[in-house]
mmCIF file of C-alpha atoms and ligand atoms in Angstrom:
data_model
loop_
_atom_site.group_PDB
_atom_site.id
_atom_site.type_symbol
_atom_site.label_atom_id
_atom_site.label_comp_id
_atom_site.label_asym_id
_atom_site.label_seq_id
_atom_site.Cartn_x
_atom_site.Cartn_y
_atom_site.Cartn_z
ATOM 1 C CA MET A 29 0.000 0.000 0.000
ATOM 2 C CA ASN A 30 1.200 3.499 -0.765
ATOM 3 C CA ILE A 31 1.406 5.338 2.547
ATOM 4 C CA ARG A 32 1.735 8.834 1.066
ATOM 5 C CA GLY A 33 -1.501 10.775 1.383
ATOM 6 C CA SER A 34 -3.215 8.200 3.613
ATOM 7 C CA THR A 35 -4.493 8.680 7.163
ATOM 8 C CA ALA A 36 -3.025 6.419 9.845
ATOM 9 C CA LEU A 37 -4.317 5.858 13.374
ATOM 10 C CA VAL A 38 -1.580 4.666 15.747
ATOM 11 C CA THR A 39 -2.423 3.445 19.250
ATOM 12 C CA GLY A 40 0.169 3.743 21.987
ATOM 13 C CA ALA A 41 1.639 6.690 20.107
ATOM 14 C CA THR A 42 2.840 8.427 23.262
ATOM 15 C CA ALA A 43 5.902 6.229 23.784
ATOM 16 C CA GLY A 44 8.298 3.609 22.461
ATOM 17 C CA ILE A 45 7.332 1.696 19.334
ATOM 18 C CA GLY A 46 4.111 3.647 18.788
ATOM 19 C CA ARG A 47 5.811 7.033 18.913
ATOM 20 C CA ALA A 48 8.575 5.841 16.556
ATOM 21 C CA THR A 49 5.914 4.404 14.215
ATOM 22 C CA ALA A 50 3.885 7.605 14.215
ATOM 23 C CA ILE A 51 7.001 9.550 13.226
ATOM 24 C CA ALA A 52 8.017 6.993 10.578
ATOM 25 C CA LEU A 53 4.529 6.995 9.021
ATOM 26 C CA ALA A 54 4.473 10.812 8.975
ATOM 27 C CA ARG A 55 7.873 10.781 7.227
ATOM 28 C CA ALA A 56 6.444 8.352 4.686
ATOM 29 C CA GLY A 57 3.723 10.906 3.933
ATOM 30 C CA ALA A 58 0.779 9.822 6.095
ATOM 31 C CA HIS A 59 -1.432 12.080 8.146
ATOM 32 C CA VAL A 60 -1.049 10.528 11.593
ATOM 33 C CA ILE A 61 -3.686 10.425 14.308
ATOM 34 C CA GLY A 62 -1.899 9.447 17.494
ATOM 35 C CA THR A 63 -3.710 8.087 20.501
ATOM 36 C CA GLY A 64 -2.804 7.250 24.095
ATOM 37 C CA ARG A 65 -3.712 8.403 27.587
ATOM 38 C CA ASP A 66 -0.963 10.930 28.268
ATOM 39 C CA PRO A 67 -2.042 14.299 26.816
ATOM 40 C CA GLN A 68 1.396 15.925 27.113
ATOM 41 C CA ALA A 69 3.164 13.089 25.351
ATOM 42 C CA LEU A 70 0.424 13.122 22.703
ATOM 43 C CA ALA A 71 0.996 16.833 22.108
ATOM 44 C CA ALA A 72 4.708 16.145 21.617
ATOM 45 C CA VAL A 73 3.930 13.423 19.047
ATOM 46 C CA ARG A 74 1.504 15.762 17.300
ATOM 47 C CA ASP A 75 4.303 18.339 17.018
ATOM 48 C CA ALA A 76 6.744 15.719 15.744
ATOM 49 C CA THR A 77 4.361 14.349 13.098
ATOM 50 C CA GLY A 78 2.376 17.450 12.140
ATOM 51 C CA GLY A 79 -0.700 15.276 12.665
ATOM 52 C CA THR A 80 -3.589 15.173 15.108
ATOM 53 C CA SER A 81 -4.362 13.249 18.274
ATOM 54 C CA VAL A 82 -7.190 11.867 20.393
ATOM 55 C CA THR A 83 -6.746 11.023 24.074
ATOM 56 C CA ALA A 84 -8.290 7.645 24.912
ATOM 57 C CA ASP A 85 -7.977 4.815 27.403
ATOM 58 C CA LEU A 86 -8.195 1.588 25.425
ATOM 59 C CA ALA A 87 -9.241 -0.317 28.541
ATOM 60 C CA ASP A 88 -12.487 1.663 28.460
ATOM 61 C CA PRO A 89 -14.985 0.622 25.744
ATOM 62 C CA ALA A 90 -16.668 4.055 25.892
ATOM 63 C CA ASP A 91 -13.333 5.713 25.148
ATOM 64 C CA ILE A 92 -12.794 3.376 22.198
ATOM 65 C CA GLU A 93 -16.199 4.368 20.835
ATOM 66 C CA ARG A 94 -15.298 8.036 21.223
ATOM 67 C CA LEU A 95 -11.939 7.492 19.516
ATOM 68 C CA ALA A 96 -13.573 5.551 16.686
ATOM 69 C CA ALA A 97 -16.246 8.231 16.238
ATOM 70 C CA ALA A 98 -13.537 10.900 15.940
ATOM 71 C CA ALA A 99 -11.694 8.789 13.361
ATOM 72 C CA LEU A 100 -14.843 7.882 11.409
ATOM 73 C CA GLY A 101 -16.033 11.483 11.339
ATOM 74 C CA ARG A 102 -12.980 12.758 9.496
ATOM 75 C CA ALA A 103 -13.174 14.008 5.926
ATOM 76 C CA GLU A 104 -10.153 11.805 5.171
ATOM 77 C CA PRO A 105 -11.039 8.427 6.709
ATOM 78 C CA VAL A 106 -8.532 6.168 8.389
ATOM 79 C CA GLU A 107 -6.935 3.701 5.991
ATOM 80 C CA ILE A 108 -4.090 2.475 8.182
ATOM 81 C CA LEU A 109 -4.717 1.237 11.715
ATOM 82 C CA VAL A 110 -1.723 0.296 13.860
ATOM 83 C CA ASN A 111 -2.892 -1.542 16.990
ATOM 84 C CA ASN A 112 0.269 -1.071 18.980
ATOM 85 C CA ALA A 113 -0.720 -0.110 22.533
ATOM 86 C CA GLY A 114 0.118 -2.803 25.022
ATOM 87 C CA ILE A 115 1.208 -3.502 28.553
ATOM 88 C CA GLY A 116 3.141 -6.281 30.246
ATOM 89 C CA TRP A 117 3.350 -8.073 33.544
ATOM 90 C CA GLU A 118 6.081 -10.445 34.650
ATOM 91 C CA GLY A 119 6.087 -12.909 37.518
ATOM 92 C CA PRO A 120 4.641 -16.285 38.498
ATOM 93 C CA PHE A 121 1.050 -16.468 37.296
ATOM 94 C CA ALA A 122 -0.089 -17.782 40.708
ATOM 95 C CA ALA A 123 0.919 -14.388 42.134
ATOM 96 C CA MET A 124 -0.590 -12.212 39.404
ATOM 97 C CA PRO A 125 -2.981 -9.613 40.865
ATOM 98 C CA PRO A 126 -6.494 -10.092 39.426
ATOM 99 C CA ASP A 127 -6.732 -6.434 38.373
ATOM 100 C CA LYS A 128 -3.561 -6.869 36.283
ATOM 101 C CA ILE A 129 -5.207 -9.833 34.546
ATOM 102 C CA ASP A 130 -8.097 -7.574 33.582
ATOM 103 C CA ASP A 131 -5.756 -4.773 32.451
ATOM 104 C CA LEU A 132 -3.664 -7.002 30.192
ATOM 105 C CA VAL A 133 -6.668 -8.574 28.497
ATOM 106 C CA ALA A 134 -8.468 -5.231 28.204
ATOM 107 C CA VAL A 135 -5.613 -3.313 26.571
ATOM 108 C CA ASN A 136 -3.643 -5.947 24.667
ATOM 109 C CA ILE A 137 -6.502 -7.868 23.096
ATOM 110 C CA LEU A 138 -9.927 -6.326 23.711
ATOM 111 C CA GLY A 139 -8.701 -2.801 22.973
ATOM 112 C CA ALA A 140 -7.254 -3.828 19.618
ATOM 113 C CA VAL A 141 -10.238 -5.999 18.718
ATOM 114 C CA ARG A 142 -12.847 -3.384 19.654
ATOM 115 C CA LEU A 143 -11.066 -0.607 17.768
ATOM 116 C CA THR A 144 -10.666 -2.822 14.711
ATOM 117 C CA ARG A 145 -14.350 -3.755 14.851
ATOM 118 C CA ALA A 146 -15.339 -0.101 15.017
ATOM 119 C CA LEU A 147 -13.193 1.018 12.058
ATOM 120 C CA LEU A 148 -13.213 -2.031 9.788
ATOM 121 C CA PRO A 149 -16.608 -1.500 8.089
ATOM 122 C CA GLN A 150 -15.530 1.940 6.834
ATOM 123 C CA ILE A 151 -12.120 0.643 5.739
ATOM 124 C CA LEU A 152 -13.799 -2.248 3.895
ATOM 125 C CA GLU A 153 -16.266 0.107 2.248
ATOM 126 C CA ARG A 154 -13.385 2.065 0.739
ATOM 127 C CA GLY A 155 -11.734 -1.166 -0.403
ATOM 128 C CA ARG A 156 -8.285 0.043 0.564
ATOM 129 C CA GLY A 157 -6.495 -0.121 3.871
ATOM 130 C CA HIS A 158 -4.043 -1.861 6.119
ATOM 131 C CA ILE A 159 -4.316 -3.089 9.698
ATOM 132 C CA VAL A 160 -1.099 -3.783 11.591
ATOM 133 C CA ASN A 161 -1.284 -5.613 14.886
ATOM 134 C CA VAL A 162 1.814 -5.392 17.058
ATOM 135 C CA ALA A 163 2.194 -8.792 18.722
ATOM 136 C CA SER A 164 5.371 -10.251 20.215
ATOM 137 C CA ILE A 165 7.738 -13.178 19.905
ATOM 138 C CA ALA A 166 6.159 -14.215 23.236
ATOM 139 C CA GLY A 167 2.857 -14.802 21.432
ATOM 140 C CA HIS A 168 4.489 -17.324 19.073
ATOM 141 C CA VAL A 169 6.264 -19.447 21.660
ATOM 142 C CA GLY A 170 4.942 -18.719 25.182
ATOM 143 C CA VAL A 171 7.259 -17.374 27.844
ATOM 144 C CA ARG A 172 7.750 -18.393 31.461
ATOM 145 C CA ASP A 173 6.590 -15.721 33.938
ATOM 146 C CA GLU A 174 4.761 -13.935 31.117
ATOM 147 C CA ALA A 175 2.073 -16.551 30.543
ATOM 148 C CA LEU A 176 -0.870 -14.181 30.233
ATOM 149 C CA TYR A 177 1.064 -11.510 28.334
ATOM 150 C CA ALA A 178 2.115 -14.155 25.808
ATOM 151 C CA ALA A 179 -1.475 -15.426 25.615
ATOM 152 C CA THR A 180 -2.828 -11.958 24.772
ATOM 153 C CA LYS A 181 -0.275 -11.698 21.968
ATOM 154 C CA ALA A 182 -1.084 -15.207 20.733
ATOM 155 C CA ALA A 183 -4.745 -14.163 20.627
ATOM 156 C CA LEU A 184 -3.814 -11.105 18.580
ATOM 157 C CA LEU A 185 -1.813 -13.269 16.154
ATOM 158 C CA THR A 186 -4.670 -15.718 15.681
ATOM 159 C CA PHE A 187 -7.232 -12.927 15.386
ATOM 160 C CA SER A 188 -5.076 -11.361 12.656
ATOM 161 C CA GLU A 189 -4.721 -14.656 10.823
ATOM 162 C CA GLY A 190 -8.475 -15.213 10.669
ATOM 163 C CA LEU A 191 -9.231 -11.615 9.763
ATOM 164 C CA ARG A 192 -6.674 -11.727 6.948
ATOM 165 C CA TYR A 193 -8.617 -14.515 5.243
ATOM 166 C CA GLU A 194 -11.917 -12.697 5.770
ATOM 167 C CA VAL A 195 -10.808 -9.490 4.077
ATOM 168 C CA GLN A 196 -8.495 -10.937 1.429
ATOM 169 C CA GLU A 197 -10.856 -10.169 -1.462
ATOM 170 C CA SER A 198 -11.475 -6.604 -0.331
ATOM 171 C CA GLY A 199 -8.174 -4.840 -0.916
ATOM 172 C CA VAL A 200 -7.665 -4.540 2.830
ATOM 173 C CA ARG A 201 -4.539 -6.155 4.274
ATOM 174 C CA VAL A 202 -3.686 -7.402 7.755
ATOM 175 C CA SER A 203 -0.125 -7.664 9.076
ATOM 176 C CA THR A 204 1.334 -8.769 12.348
ATOM 177 C CA VAL A 205 4.641 -7.418 13.533
ATOM 178 C CA SER A 206 6.248 -9.420 16.317
ATOM 179 C CA PRO A 207 9.189 -7.750 18.012
ATOM 180 C CA GLY A 208 11.693 -9.499 20.250
ATOM 181 C CA VAL A 209 13.011 -7.239 22.986
ATOM 182 C CA VAL A 210 12.787 -3.514 22.323
ATOM 183 C CA ASP A 211 14.483 -0.740 24.266
ATOM 184 C CA THR A 212 11.407 1.174 25.526
ATOM 185 C CA GLU A 213 9.683 2.072 28.785
ATOM 186 C CA PHE A 214 7.702 -1.189 28.532
ATOM 187 C CA PHE A 215 9.829 -2.957 31.166
ATOM 188 C CA ALA A 216 9.867 -0.044 33.621
ATOM 189 C CA ARG A 217 6.095 0.303 33.231
ATOM 190 C CA ARG A 218 5.457 -3.375 33.885
ATOM 191 C CA GLY A 219 7.578 -3.029 37.024
ATOM 192 C CA SER A 220 10.440 -5.399 36.200
ATOM 193 C CA PRO A 221 13.501 -4.927 34.004
ATOM 194 C CA PHE A 222 14.519 -7.201 31.131
ATOM 195 C CA ARG A 223 17.075 -9.494 32.756
ATOM 196 C CA ARG A 224 18.032 -12.042 30.112
ATOM 197 C CA ARG A 225 21.184 -11.688 28.004
ATOM 198 C CA ARG A 226 19.385 -12.633 24.793
ATOM 199 C CA PRO A 227 17.695 -11.480 22.673
ATOM 200 C CA ARG A 228 19.467 -8.132 22.862
ATOM 201 C CA PRO A 229 17.160 -5.110 22.913
ATOM 202 C CA ILE A 230 16.712 -3.307 19.610
ATOM 203 C CA PRO A 231 15.711 0.371 19.196
ATOM 204 C CA PRO A 232 11.995 1.121 18.679
ATOM 205 C CA GLU A 233 12.837 2.839 15.385
ATOM 206 C CA ARG A 234 13.808 -0.553 13.979
ATOM 207 C CA VAL A 235 10.347 -1.918 14.774
ATOM 208 C CA ALA A 236 8.788 1.224 13.294
ATOM 209 C CA ARG A 237 10.693 0.575 10.042
ATOM 210 C CA ALA A 238 9.405 -3.006 10.051
ATOM 211 C CA ILE A 239 5.841 -1.723 10.440
ATOM 212 C CA VAL A 240 6.230 0.732 7.539
ATOM 213 C CA HIS A 241 7.791 -2.043 5.475
ATOM 214 C CA ALA A 242 4.919 -4.427 6.312
ATOM 215 C CA ILE A 243 2.426 -1.844 5.018
ATOM 216 C CA GLU A 244 4.374 -0.879 1.898
ATOM 217 C CA ARG A 245 5.237 -4.466 0.939
ATOM 218 C CA ASN A 246 2.042 -6.070 2.213
ATOM 219 C CA ARG A 247 3.762 -8.541 4.531
ATOM 220 C CA ASP A 248 1.499 -10.917 6.460
ATOM 221 C CA GLU A 249 3.843 -11.643 9.306
ATOM 222 C CA VAL A 250 7.014 -9.815 10.274
ATOM 223 C CA VAL A 251 9.400 -10.810 13.066
ATOM 224 C CA VAL A 252 11.962 -8.265 14.154
ATOM 225 C CA PRO A 253 14.865 -8.945 14.484
ATOM 226 C CA GLY A 254 14.544 -11.543 11.741
ATOM 227 C CA TRP A 255 16.689 -14.235 13.411
ATOM 228 C CA LEU A 256 13.870 -14.769 15.945
ATOM 229 C CA ARG A 257 12.089 -16.680 13.196
ATOM 230 C CA LEU A 258 14.437 -19.521 14.107
ATOM 231 C CA PRO A 259 13.003 -20.222 17.600
ATOM 232 C CA ILE A 260 9.474 -19.754 16.192
ATOM 233 C CA TRP A 261 10.249 -22.276 13.468
ATOM 234 C CA LEU A 262 11.793 -24.734 15.915
ATOM 235 C CA HIS A 263 8.803 -24.388 18.249
ATOM 236 C CA GLY A 264 6.553 -25.266 15.287
ATOM 237 C CA VAL A 265 8.454 -28.178 13.789
ATOM 238 C CA TRP A 266 10.107 -29.699 16.857
ATOM 239 C CA PRO A 267 8.302 -28.503 19.981
ATOM 240 C CA GLY A 268 9.920 -31.126 22.223
ATOM 241 C CA LEU A 269 13.410 -29.887 21.396
ATOM 242 C CA TYR A 270 12.320 -26.259 21.679
ATOM 243 C CA ARG A 271 10.891 -26.874 25.167
ATOM 244 C CA ALA A 272 13.989 -28.727 26.331
ATOM 245 C CA LEU A 273 16.153 -25.798 25.166
ATOM 246 C CA ALA A 274 13.779 -23.213 26.656
ATOM 247 C CA ARG A 275 13.779 -25.015 30.027
ATOM 248 C CA ARG A 276 17.552 -25.138 30.009
ATOM 249 C CA PHE A 277 18.370 -21.652 28.701
ATOM 250 C CA GLY A 278 15.271 -19.643 29.626
HETATM 251 N N1 NAP G 30 9.259 -3.364 24.398
HETATM 252 C C1 NAP G 30 9.328 -4.635 24.045
HETATM 253 O O1 NAP G 30 10.327 -5.335 24.324
HETATM 254 C C2 NAP G 30 8.209 -5.266 23.273
HETATM 255 C C3 NAP G 30 8.445 -6.547 22.724
HETATM 256 C C4 NAP G 30 7.442 -7.164 21.994
HETATM 257 C C5 NAP G 30 6.226 -6.531 21.816
HETATM 258 N N2 NAP G 30 6.028 -5.300 22.369
HETATM 259 C C6 NAP G 30 4.717 -4.692 22.175
HETATM 260 O O2 NAP G 30 4.876 -3.467 21.507
HETATM 261 C C7 NAP G 30 3.826 -2.590 21.849
HETATM 262 C C8 NAP G 30 4.387 -1.238 22.253
HETATM 263 O O3 NAP G 30 5.202 -1.429 23.393
HETATM 264 P P1 NAP G 30 6.377 -0.428 23.793
HETATM 265 O O4 NAP G 30 7.578 -1.255 24.016
HETATM 266 O O5 NAP G 30 6.451 0.711 22.870
HETATM 267 O O6 NAP G 30 5.828 0.000 25.233
HETATM 268 P P2 NAP G 30 5.737 1.429 25.956
HETATM 269 O O7 NAP G 30 6.921 2.263 25.631
HETATM 270 O O8 NAP G 30 5.442 1.103 27.380
HETATM 271 O O9 NAP G 30 4.442 2.082 25.270
HETATM 272 C C9 NAP G 30 3.176 1.543 25.480
HETATM 273 C C10 NAP G 30 2.135 2.427 24.822
HETATM 274 O O10 NAP G 30 0.846 1.840 25.065
HETATM 275 C C11 NAP G 30 -0.023 2.850 25.545
HETATM 276 N N3 NAP G 30 -1.009 2.329 26.471
HETATM 277 C C12 NAP G 30 -0.815 1.548 27.560
HETATM 278 N N4 NAP G 30 -1.960 1.344 28.211
HETATM 279 C C13 NAP G 30 -2.913 2.015 27.526
HETATM 280 C C14 NAP G 30 -4.302 2.195 27.695
HETATM 281 N N5 NAP G 30 -4.982 1.669 28.735
HETATM 282 N N6 NAP G 30 -4.973 2.955 26.804
HETATM 283 C C15 NAP G 30 -4.330 3.531 25.764
HETATM 284 N N7 NAP G 30 -3.016 3.384 25.537
HETATM 285 C C16 NAP G 30 -2.312 2.640 26.411
HETATM 286 C C17 NAP G 30 0.886 3.852 26.251
HETATM 287 O O11 NAP G 30 0.282 5.130 26.200
HETATM 288 P P3 NAP G 30 -0.245 5.958 27.488
HETATM 289 O O12 NAP G 30 0.634 5.613 28.635
HETATM 290 O O13 NAP G 30 -0.184 7.383 27.032
HETATM 291 O O14 NAP G 30 -1.640 5.493 27.654
HETATM 292 C C18 NAP G 30 2.131 3.820 25.383
HETATM 293 O O15 NAP G 30 2.033 4.754 24.345
HETATM 294 C C19 NAP G 30 3.034 -3.277 22.964
HETATM 295 O O16 NAP G 30 1.897 -3.882 22.429
HETATM 296 C C20 NAP G 30 4.003 -4.345 23.463
HETATM 297 O O17 NAP G 30 3.327 -5.459 24.006
HETATM 298 C C21 NAP G 30 6.988 -4.655 23.083
#
């Protein structure tokens, strides 16, 4: 899809991957609508992209409706939707606070699904558009101490896969972009740092480039960095070996 001249709605645009993506899409010629909860950070993204913004809490269905109404009411309708907002939680699942369970499901999966549902009919009507769902390597393989986080990302991957078939005749495309570890505030916000030696964190701008690339080249599934396809592949073809290695090396 040609990004120039299109309108793109980016969730989680106030920080990390979303902010980098908003800027990358603006550089590629899109009008960017950024969304998030932090009004100051949204204003900064608006300045950086020359676009617009809508403050919304994706855990709140009423806010999603308001955000969707603002997007649907524009003279230039949204053609690109980047469902990027997400939160994490790390620790043994038996100790996970119930309110965190609700938060993760609400933002990571329900938020993306509800927003997609609200915007998709208009995108389909125009017969041109691209939905990018930001998942995670965790959603492909499952990760110890991040069981629910990984499950929300797996749900997003499977949702995207089904939706892709549904809209394939319409000119609308669906991509997933699954990052490994990215150097953002994600870990500070979830309350625990990234402690493993591998995979090494990559800058959010690299993920933003992958998202732009997925839209321009119509890629179904992007993993960034690319070498992380190897563990995903091994998990698929030889799960026993993958699990033995994962138990041993984490
Ligand atoms: N960082 C990584 O290593 C990594 C790896 C794989 C996948 N990912 C995924 O990449 C995506 C972006 O993560 P990031 O690393 O850029 O994290 P980040 O720097 O913490 O940014 C998260 C973004 O999500 C928004 N957000 C959180 N809760 C929200 C809510 N209730 N309503 C609306 N917006 C909300 C935040 O905006 P406000 O605070 O303004 O609401 C913020 O803009 C997430 O889906 C994450 O799961 C990250």
